[in-house]
Short mmCIF file of N, CA, C and O in Angstrom, two decimals:
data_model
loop_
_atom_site.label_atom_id
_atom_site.label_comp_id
_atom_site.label_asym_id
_atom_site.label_seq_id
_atom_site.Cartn_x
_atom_site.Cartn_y
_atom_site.Cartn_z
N UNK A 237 12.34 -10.74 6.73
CA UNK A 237 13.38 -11.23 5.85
C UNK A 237 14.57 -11.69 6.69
O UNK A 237 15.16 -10.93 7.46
N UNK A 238 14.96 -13.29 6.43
CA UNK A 238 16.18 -13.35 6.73
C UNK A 238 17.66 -12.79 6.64
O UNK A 238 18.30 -13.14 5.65
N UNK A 239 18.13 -12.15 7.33
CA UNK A 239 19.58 -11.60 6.70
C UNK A 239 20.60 -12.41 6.16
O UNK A 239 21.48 -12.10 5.36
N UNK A 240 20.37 -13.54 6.74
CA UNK A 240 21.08 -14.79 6.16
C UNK A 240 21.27 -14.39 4.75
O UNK A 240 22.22 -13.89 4.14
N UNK A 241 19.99 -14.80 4.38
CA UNK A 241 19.53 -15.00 3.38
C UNK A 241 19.65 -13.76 2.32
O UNK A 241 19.84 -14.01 1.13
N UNK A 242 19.55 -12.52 2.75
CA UNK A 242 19.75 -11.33 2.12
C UNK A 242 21.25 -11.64 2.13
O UNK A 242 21.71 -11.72 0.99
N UNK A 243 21.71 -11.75 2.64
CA UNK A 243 23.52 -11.34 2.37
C UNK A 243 23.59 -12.79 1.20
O UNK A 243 23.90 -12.57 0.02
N UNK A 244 23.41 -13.60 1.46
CA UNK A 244 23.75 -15.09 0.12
C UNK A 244 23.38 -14.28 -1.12
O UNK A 244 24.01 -14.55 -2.14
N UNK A 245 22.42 -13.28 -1.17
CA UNK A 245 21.69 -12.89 -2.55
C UNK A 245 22.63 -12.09 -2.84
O UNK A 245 23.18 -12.24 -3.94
N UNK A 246 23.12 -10.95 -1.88
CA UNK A 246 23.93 -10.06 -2.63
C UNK A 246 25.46 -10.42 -2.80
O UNK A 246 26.35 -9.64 -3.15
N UNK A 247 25.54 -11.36 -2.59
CA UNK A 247 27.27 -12.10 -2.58
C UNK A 247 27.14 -12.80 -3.77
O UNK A 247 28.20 -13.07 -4.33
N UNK A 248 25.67 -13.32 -4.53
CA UNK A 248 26.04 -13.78 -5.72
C UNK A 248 25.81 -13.03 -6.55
O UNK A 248 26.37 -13.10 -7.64
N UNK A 249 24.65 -11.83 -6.14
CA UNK A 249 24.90 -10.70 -7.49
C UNK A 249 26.50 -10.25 -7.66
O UNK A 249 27.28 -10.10 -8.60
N UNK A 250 26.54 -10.07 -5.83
CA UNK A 250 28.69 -9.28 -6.50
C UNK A 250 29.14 -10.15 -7.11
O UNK A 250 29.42 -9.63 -8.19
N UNK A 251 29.43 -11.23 -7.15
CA UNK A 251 29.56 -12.63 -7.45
C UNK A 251 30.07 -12.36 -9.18
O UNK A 251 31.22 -12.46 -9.60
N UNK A 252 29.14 -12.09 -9.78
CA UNK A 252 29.20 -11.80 -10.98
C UNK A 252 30.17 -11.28 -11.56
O UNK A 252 30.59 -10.27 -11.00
N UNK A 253 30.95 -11.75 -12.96
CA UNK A 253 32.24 -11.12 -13.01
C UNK A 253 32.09 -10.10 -14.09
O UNK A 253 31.52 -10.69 -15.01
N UNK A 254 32.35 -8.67 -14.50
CA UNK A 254 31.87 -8.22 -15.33
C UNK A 254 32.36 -8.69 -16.81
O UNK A 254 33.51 -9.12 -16.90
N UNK A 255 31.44 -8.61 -18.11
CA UNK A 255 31.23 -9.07 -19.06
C UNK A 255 30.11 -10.25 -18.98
O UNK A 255 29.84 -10.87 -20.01
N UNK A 256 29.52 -10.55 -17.90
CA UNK A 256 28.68 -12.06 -17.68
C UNK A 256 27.54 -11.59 -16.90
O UNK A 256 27.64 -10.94 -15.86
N UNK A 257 26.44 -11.95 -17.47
CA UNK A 257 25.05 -11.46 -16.79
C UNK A 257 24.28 -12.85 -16.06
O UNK A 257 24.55 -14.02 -16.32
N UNK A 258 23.40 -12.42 -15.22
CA UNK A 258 22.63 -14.20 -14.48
C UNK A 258 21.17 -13.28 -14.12
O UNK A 258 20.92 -12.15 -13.70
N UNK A 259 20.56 -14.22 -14.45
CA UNK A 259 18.70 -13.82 -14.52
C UNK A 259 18.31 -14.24 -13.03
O UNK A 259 18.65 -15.35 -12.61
N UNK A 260 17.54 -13.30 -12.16
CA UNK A 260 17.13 -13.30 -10.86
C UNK A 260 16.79 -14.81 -10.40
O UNK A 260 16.98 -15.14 -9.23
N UNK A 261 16.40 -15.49 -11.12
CA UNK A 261 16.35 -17.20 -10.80
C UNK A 261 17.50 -17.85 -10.59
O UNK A 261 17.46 -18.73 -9.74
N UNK A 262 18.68 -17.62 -11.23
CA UNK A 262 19.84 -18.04 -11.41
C UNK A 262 20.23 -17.61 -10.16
O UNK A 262 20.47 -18.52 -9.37
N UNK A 263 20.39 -16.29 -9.69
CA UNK A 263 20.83 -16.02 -8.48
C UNK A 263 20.25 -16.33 -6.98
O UNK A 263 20.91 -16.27 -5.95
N UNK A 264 18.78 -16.71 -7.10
CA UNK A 264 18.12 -17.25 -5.93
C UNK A 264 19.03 -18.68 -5.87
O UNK A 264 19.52 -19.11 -4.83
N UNK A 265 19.15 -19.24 -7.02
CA UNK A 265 19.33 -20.61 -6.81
C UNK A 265 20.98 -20.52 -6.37
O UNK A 265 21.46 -21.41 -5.67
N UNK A 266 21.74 -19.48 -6.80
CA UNK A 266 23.08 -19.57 -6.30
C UNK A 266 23.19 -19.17 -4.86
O UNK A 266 24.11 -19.30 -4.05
N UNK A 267 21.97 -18.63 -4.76
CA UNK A 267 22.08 -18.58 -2.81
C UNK A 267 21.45 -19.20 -1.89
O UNK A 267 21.25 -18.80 -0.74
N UNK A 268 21.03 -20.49 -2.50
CA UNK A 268 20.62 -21.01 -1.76
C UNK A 268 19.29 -21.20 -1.64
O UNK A 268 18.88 -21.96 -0.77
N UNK A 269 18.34 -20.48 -2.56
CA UNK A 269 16.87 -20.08 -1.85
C UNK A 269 16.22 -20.37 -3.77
O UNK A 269 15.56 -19.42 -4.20
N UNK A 270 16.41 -21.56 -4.73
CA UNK A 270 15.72 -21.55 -5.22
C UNK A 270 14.33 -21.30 -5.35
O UNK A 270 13.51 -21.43 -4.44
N UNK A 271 13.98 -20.70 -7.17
CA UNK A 271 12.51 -20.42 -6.95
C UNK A 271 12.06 -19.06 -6.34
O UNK A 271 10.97 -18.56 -6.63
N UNK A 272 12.79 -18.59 -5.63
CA UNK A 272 13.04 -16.87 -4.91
C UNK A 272 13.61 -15.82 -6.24
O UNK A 272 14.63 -15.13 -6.31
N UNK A 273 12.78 -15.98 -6.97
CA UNK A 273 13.49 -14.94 -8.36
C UNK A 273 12.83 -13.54 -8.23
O UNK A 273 13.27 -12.57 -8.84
N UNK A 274 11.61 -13.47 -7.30
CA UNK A 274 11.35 -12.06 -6.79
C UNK A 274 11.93 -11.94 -5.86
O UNK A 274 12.64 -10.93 -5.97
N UNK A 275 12.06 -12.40 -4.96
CA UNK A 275 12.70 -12.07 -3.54
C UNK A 275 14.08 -11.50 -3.86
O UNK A 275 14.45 -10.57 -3.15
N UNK A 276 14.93 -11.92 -4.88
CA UNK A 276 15.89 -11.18 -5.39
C UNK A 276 15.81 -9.84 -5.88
O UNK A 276 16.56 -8.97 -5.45
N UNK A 277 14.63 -9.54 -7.06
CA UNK A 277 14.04 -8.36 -7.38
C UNK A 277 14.01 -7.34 -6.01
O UNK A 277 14.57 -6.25 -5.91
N UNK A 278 13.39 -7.86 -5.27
CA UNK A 278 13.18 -7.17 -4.16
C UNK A 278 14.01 -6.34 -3.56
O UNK A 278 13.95 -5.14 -3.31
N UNK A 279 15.15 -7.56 -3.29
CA UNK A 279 16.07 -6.68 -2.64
C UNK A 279 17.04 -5.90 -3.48
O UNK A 279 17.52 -4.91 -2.92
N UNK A 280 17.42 -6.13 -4.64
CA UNK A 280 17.99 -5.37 -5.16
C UNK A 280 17.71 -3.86 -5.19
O UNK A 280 18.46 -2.92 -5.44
N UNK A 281 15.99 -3.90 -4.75
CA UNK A 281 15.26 -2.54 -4.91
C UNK A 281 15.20 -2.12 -3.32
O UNK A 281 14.46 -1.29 -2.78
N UNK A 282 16.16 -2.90 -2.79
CA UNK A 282 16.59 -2.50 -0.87
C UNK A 282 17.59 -2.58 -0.77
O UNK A 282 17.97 -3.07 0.30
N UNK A 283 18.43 -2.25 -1.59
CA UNK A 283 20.21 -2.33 -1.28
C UNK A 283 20.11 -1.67 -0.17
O UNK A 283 19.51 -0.60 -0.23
N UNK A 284 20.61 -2.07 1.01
CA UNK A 284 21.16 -1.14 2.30
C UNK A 284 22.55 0.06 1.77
O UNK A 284 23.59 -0.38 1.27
N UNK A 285 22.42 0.95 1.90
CA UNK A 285 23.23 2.18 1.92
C UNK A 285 24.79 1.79 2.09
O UNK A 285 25.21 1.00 2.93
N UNK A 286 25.39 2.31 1.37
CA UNK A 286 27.06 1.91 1.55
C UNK A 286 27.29 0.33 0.54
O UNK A 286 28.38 -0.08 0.14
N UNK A 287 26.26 -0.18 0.36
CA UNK A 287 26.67 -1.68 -0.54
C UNK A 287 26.18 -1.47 -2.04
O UNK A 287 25.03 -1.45 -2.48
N UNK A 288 27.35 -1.32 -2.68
CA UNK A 288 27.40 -1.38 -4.22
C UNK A 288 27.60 -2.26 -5.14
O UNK A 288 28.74 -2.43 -5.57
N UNK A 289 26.62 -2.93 -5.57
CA UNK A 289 26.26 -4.08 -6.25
C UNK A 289 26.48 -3.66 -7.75
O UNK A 289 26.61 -2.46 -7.98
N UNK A 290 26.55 -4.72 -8.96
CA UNK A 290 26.15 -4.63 -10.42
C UNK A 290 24.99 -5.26 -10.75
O UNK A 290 24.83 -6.32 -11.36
N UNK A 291 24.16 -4.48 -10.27
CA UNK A 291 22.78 -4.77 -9.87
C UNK A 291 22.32 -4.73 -11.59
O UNK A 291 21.38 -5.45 -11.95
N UNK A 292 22.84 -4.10 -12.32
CA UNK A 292 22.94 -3.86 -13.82
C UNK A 292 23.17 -5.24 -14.42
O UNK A 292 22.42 -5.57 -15.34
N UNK A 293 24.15 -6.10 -14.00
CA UNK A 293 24.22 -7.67 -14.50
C UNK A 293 23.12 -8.79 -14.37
O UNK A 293 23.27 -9.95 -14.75
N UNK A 294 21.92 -8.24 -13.74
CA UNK A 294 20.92 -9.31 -13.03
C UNK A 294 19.48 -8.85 -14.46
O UNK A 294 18.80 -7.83 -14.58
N UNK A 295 19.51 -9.77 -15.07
CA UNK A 295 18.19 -9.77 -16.00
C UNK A 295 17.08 -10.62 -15.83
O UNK A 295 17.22 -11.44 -14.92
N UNK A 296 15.94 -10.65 -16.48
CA UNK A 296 15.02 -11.65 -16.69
C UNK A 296 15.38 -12.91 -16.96
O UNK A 296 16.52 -13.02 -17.40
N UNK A 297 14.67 -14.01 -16.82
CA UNK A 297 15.29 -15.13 -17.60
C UNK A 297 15.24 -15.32 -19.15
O UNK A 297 15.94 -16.15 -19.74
N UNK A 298 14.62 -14.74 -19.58
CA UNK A 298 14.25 -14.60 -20.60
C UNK A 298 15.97 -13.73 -21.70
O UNK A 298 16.15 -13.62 -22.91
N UNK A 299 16.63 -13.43 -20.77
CA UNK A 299 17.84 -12.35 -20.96
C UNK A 299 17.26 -10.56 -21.14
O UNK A 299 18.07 -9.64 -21.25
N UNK A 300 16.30 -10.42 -21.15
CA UNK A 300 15.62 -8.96 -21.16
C UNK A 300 15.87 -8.14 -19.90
O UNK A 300 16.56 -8.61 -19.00
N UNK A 301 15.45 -7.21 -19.83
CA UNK A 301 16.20 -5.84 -19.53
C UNK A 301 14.48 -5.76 -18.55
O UNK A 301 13.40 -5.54 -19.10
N UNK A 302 14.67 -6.00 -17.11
CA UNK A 302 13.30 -6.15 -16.47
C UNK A 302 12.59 -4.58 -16.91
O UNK A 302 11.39 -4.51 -17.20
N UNK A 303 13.44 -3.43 -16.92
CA UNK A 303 12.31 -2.43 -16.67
C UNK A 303 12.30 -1.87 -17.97
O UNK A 303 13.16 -1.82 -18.85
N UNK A 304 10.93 -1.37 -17.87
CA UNK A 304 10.42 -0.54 -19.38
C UNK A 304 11.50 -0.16 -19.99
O UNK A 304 12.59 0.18 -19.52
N UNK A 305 10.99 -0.26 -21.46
CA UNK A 305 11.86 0.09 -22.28
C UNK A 305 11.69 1.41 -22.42
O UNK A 305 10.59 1.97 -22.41
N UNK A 306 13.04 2.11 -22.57
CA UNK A 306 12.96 3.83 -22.77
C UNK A 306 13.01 4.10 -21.50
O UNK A 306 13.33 5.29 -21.59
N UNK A 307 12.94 3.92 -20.51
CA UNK A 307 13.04 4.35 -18.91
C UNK A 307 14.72 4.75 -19.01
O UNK A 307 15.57 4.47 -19.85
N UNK A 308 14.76 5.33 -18.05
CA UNK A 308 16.02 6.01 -17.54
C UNK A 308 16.76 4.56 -16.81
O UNK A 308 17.97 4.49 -16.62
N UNK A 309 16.16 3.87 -16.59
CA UNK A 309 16.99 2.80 -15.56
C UNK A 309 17.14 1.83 -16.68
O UNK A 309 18.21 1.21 -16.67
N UNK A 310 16.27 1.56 -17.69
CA UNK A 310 16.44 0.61 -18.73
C UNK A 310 17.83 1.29 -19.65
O UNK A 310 18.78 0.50 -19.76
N UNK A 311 17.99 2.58 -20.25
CA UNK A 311 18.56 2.87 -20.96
C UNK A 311 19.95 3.28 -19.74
O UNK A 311 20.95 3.55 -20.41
N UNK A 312 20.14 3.35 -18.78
CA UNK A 312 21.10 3.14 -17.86
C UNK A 312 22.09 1.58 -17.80
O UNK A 312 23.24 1.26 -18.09
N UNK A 313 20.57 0.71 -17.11
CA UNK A 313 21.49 -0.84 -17.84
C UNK A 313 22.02 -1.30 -18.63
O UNK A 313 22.85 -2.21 -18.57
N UNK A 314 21.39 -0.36 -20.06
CA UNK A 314 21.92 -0.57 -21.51
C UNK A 314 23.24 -0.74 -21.11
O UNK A 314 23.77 -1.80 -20.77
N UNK A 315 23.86 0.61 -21.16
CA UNK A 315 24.73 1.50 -21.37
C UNK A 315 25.83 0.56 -20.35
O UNK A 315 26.89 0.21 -20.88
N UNK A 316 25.63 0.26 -19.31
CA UNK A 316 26.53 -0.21 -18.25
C UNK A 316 27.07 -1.50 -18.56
O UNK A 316 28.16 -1.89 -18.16
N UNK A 317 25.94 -2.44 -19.61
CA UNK A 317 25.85 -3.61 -19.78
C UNK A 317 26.98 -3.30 -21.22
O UNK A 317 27.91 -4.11 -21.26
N UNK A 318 26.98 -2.64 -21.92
CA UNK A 318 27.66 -2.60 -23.49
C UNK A 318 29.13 -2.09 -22.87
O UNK A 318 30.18 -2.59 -23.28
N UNK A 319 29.11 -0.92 -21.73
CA UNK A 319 30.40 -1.08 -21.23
C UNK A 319 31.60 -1.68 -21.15
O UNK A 319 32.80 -1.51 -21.33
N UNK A 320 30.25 -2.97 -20.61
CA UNK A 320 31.72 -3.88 -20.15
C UNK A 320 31.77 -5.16 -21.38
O UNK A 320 32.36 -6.20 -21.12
N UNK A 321 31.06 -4.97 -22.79
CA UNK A 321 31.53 -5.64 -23.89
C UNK A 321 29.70 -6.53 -23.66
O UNK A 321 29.28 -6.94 -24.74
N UNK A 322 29.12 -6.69 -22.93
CA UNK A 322 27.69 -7.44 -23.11
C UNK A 322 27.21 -6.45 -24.12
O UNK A 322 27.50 -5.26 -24.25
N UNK A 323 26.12 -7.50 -25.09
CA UNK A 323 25.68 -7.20 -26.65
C UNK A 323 24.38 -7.29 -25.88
O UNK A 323 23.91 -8.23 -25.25
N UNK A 324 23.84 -5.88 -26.12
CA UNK A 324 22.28 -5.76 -26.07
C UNK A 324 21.63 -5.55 -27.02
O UNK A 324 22.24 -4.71 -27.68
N UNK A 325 20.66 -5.83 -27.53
CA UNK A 325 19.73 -5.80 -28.64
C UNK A 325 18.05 -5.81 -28.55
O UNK A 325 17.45 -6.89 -28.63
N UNK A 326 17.31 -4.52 -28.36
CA UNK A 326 16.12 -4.53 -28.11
C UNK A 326 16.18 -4.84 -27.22
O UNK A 326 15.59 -5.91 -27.14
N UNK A 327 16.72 -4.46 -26.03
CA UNK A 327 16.80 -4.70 -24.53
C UNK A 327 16.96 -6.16 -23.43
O UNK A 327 16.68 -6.36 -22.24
N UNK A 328 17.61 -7.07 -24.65
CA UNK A 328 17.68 -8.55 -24.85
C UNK A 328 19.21 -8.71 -24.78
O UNK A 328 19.94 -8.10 -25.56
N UNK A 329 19.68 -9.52 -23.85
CA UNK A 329 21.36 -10.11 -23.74
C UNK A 329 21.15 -11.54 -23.98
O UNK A 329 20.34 -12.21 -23.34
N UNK A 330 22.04 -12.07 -25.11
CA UNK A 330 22.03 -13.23 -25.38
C UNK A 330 22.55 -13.96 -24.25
O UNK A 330 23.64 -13.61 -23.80
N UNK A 331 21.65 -15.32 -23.50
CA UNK A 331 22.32 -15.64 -22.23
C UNK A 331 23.18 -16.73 -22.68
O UNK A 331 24.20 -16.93 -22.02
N UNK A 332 22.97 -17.40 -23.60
CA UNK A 332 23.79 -18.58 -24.30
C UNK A 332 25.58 -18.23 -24.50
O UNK A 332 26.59 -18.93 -24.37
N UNK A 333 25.31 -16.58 -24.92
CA UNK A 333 26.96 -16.28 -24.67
C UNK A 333 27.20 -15.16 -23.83
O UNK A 333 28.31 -14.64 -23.95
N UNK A 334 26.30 -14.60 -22.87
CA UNK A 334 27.12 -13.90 -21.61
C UNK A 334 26.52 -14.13 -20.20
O UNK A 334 26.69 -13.37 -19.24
N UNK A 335 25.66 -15.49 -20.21
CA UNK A 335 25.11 -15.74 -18.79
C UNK A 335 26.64 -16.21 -18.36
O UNK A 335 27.71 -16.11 -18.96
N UNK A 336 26.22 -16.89 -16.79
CA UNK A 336 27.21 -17.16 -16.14
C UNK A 336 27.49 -18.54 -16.87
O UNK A 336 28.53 -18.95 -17.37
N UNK A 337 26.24 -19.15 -16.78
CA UNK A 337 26.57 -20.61 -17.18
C UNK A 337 27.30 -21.08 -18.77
O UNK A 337 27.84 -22.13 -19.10
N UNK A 338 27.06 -19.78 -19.56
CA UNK A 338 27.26 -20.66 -20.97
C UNK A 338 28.12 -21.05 -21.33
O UNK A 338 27.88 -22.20 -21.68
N UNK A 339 29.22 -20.76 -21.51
CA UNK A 339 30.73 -21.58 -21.57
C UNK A 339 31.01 -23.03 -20.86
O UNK A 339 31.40 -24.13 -21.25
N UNK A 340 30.66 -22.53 -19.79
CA UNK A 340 30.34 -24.15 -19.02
C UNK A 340 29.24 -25.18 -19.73
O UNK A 340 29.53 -26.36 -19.90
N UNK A 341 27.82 -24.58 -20.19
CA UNK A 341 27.08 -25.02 -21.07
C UNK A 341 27.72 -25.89 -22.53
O UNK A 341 27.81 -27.09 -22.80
N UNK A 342 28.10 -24.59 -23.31
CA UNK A 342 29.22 -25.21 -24.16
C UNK A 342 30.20 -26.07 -24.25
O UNK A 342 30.41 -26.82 -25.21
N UNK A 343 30.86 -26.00 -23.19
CA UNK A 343 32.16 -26.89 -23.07
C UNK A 343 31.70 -28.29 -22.58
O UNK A 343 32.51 -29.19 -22.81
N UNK A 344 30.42 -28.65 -21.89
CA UNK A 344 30.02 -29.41 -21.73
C UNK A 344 29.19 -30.18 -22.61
O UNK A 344 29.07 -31.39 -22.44
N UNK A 345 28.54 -29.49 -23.67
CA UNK A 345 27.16 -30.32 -24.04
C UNK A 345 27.31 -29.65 -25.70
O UNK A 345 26.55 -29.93 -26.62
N UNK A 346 28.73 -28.53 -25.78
CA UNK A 346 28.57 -28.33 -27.27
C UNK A 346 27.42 -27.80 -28.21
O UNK A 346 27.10 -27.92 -29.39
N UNK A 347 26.89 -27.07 -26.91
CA UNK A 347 25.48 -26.08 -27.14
C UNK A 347 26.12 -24.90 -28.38
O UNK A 347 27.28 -24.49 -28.39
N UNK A 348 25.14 -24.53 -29.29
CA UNK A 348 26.10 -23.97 -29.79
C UNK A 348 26.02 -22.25 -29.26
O UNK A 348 25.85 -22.24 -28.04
N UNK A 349 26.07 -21.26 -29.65
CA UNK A 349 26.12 -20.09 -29.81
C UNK A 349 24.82 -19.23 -30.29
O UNK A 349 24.84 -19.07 -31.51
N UNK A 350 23.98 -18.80 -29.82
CA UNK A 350 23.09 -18.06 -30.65
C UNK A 350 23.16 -16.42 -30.63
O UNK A 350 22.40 -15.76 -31.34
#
């Protein structure tokens, strides 16, 4: 693994501002390494020691909650994600109103809200 490349990934997970979630594709492509939407998975599951990420803001593309439902890490993300005002529902974040892009989406193209 490039370190390059590992540090671009975790600068756009920190990246993330809380209340706003981005699906592991979204973040390959913000570092540079489209198409790398596991390679993100990955490392999130290799944080080096001492680096504290909101590894909790990074979903499926789909806006779903990657790990089993009822798991301790699923019902952890819940909880971290409603924290900071993100609406979960059946383990689903609407990305239209708390990805990174949607406001920008909106304000541009008048997408509406779902």
């Amino acid at each position: 693994m490039n370190p390059e490349v590992a540090n671009r990934i975790y600068a756009a997970i920190a990246a993330i501002p809380p209340g706003r979630v981005a699906s592991y594709g979204a973040i390959a492509a913000r570092a540079g390494v489209p198409g790398r939407a596991r390679l993100v998975g990955r490392l999130l599951g290799e944080v080096p020691e001492g680096l504290t990420l909101p590894w909790y803001r990074v979903l499926r593309s789909s806006g779903h909650i990657a790990m089993p439902p009822g798991s301790r890490g699923f019902r952890e993300q819940s909880r971290l994600l409603r924290a900071e005002g993100v609406e979960v529902r059946n383990g689903r974040v609407p990305l239209s109103r708390f990805g990174l892009d949607g406001d920008l989406d909106r304000a541009l193209w008048g997408m509406p809200s779902f």
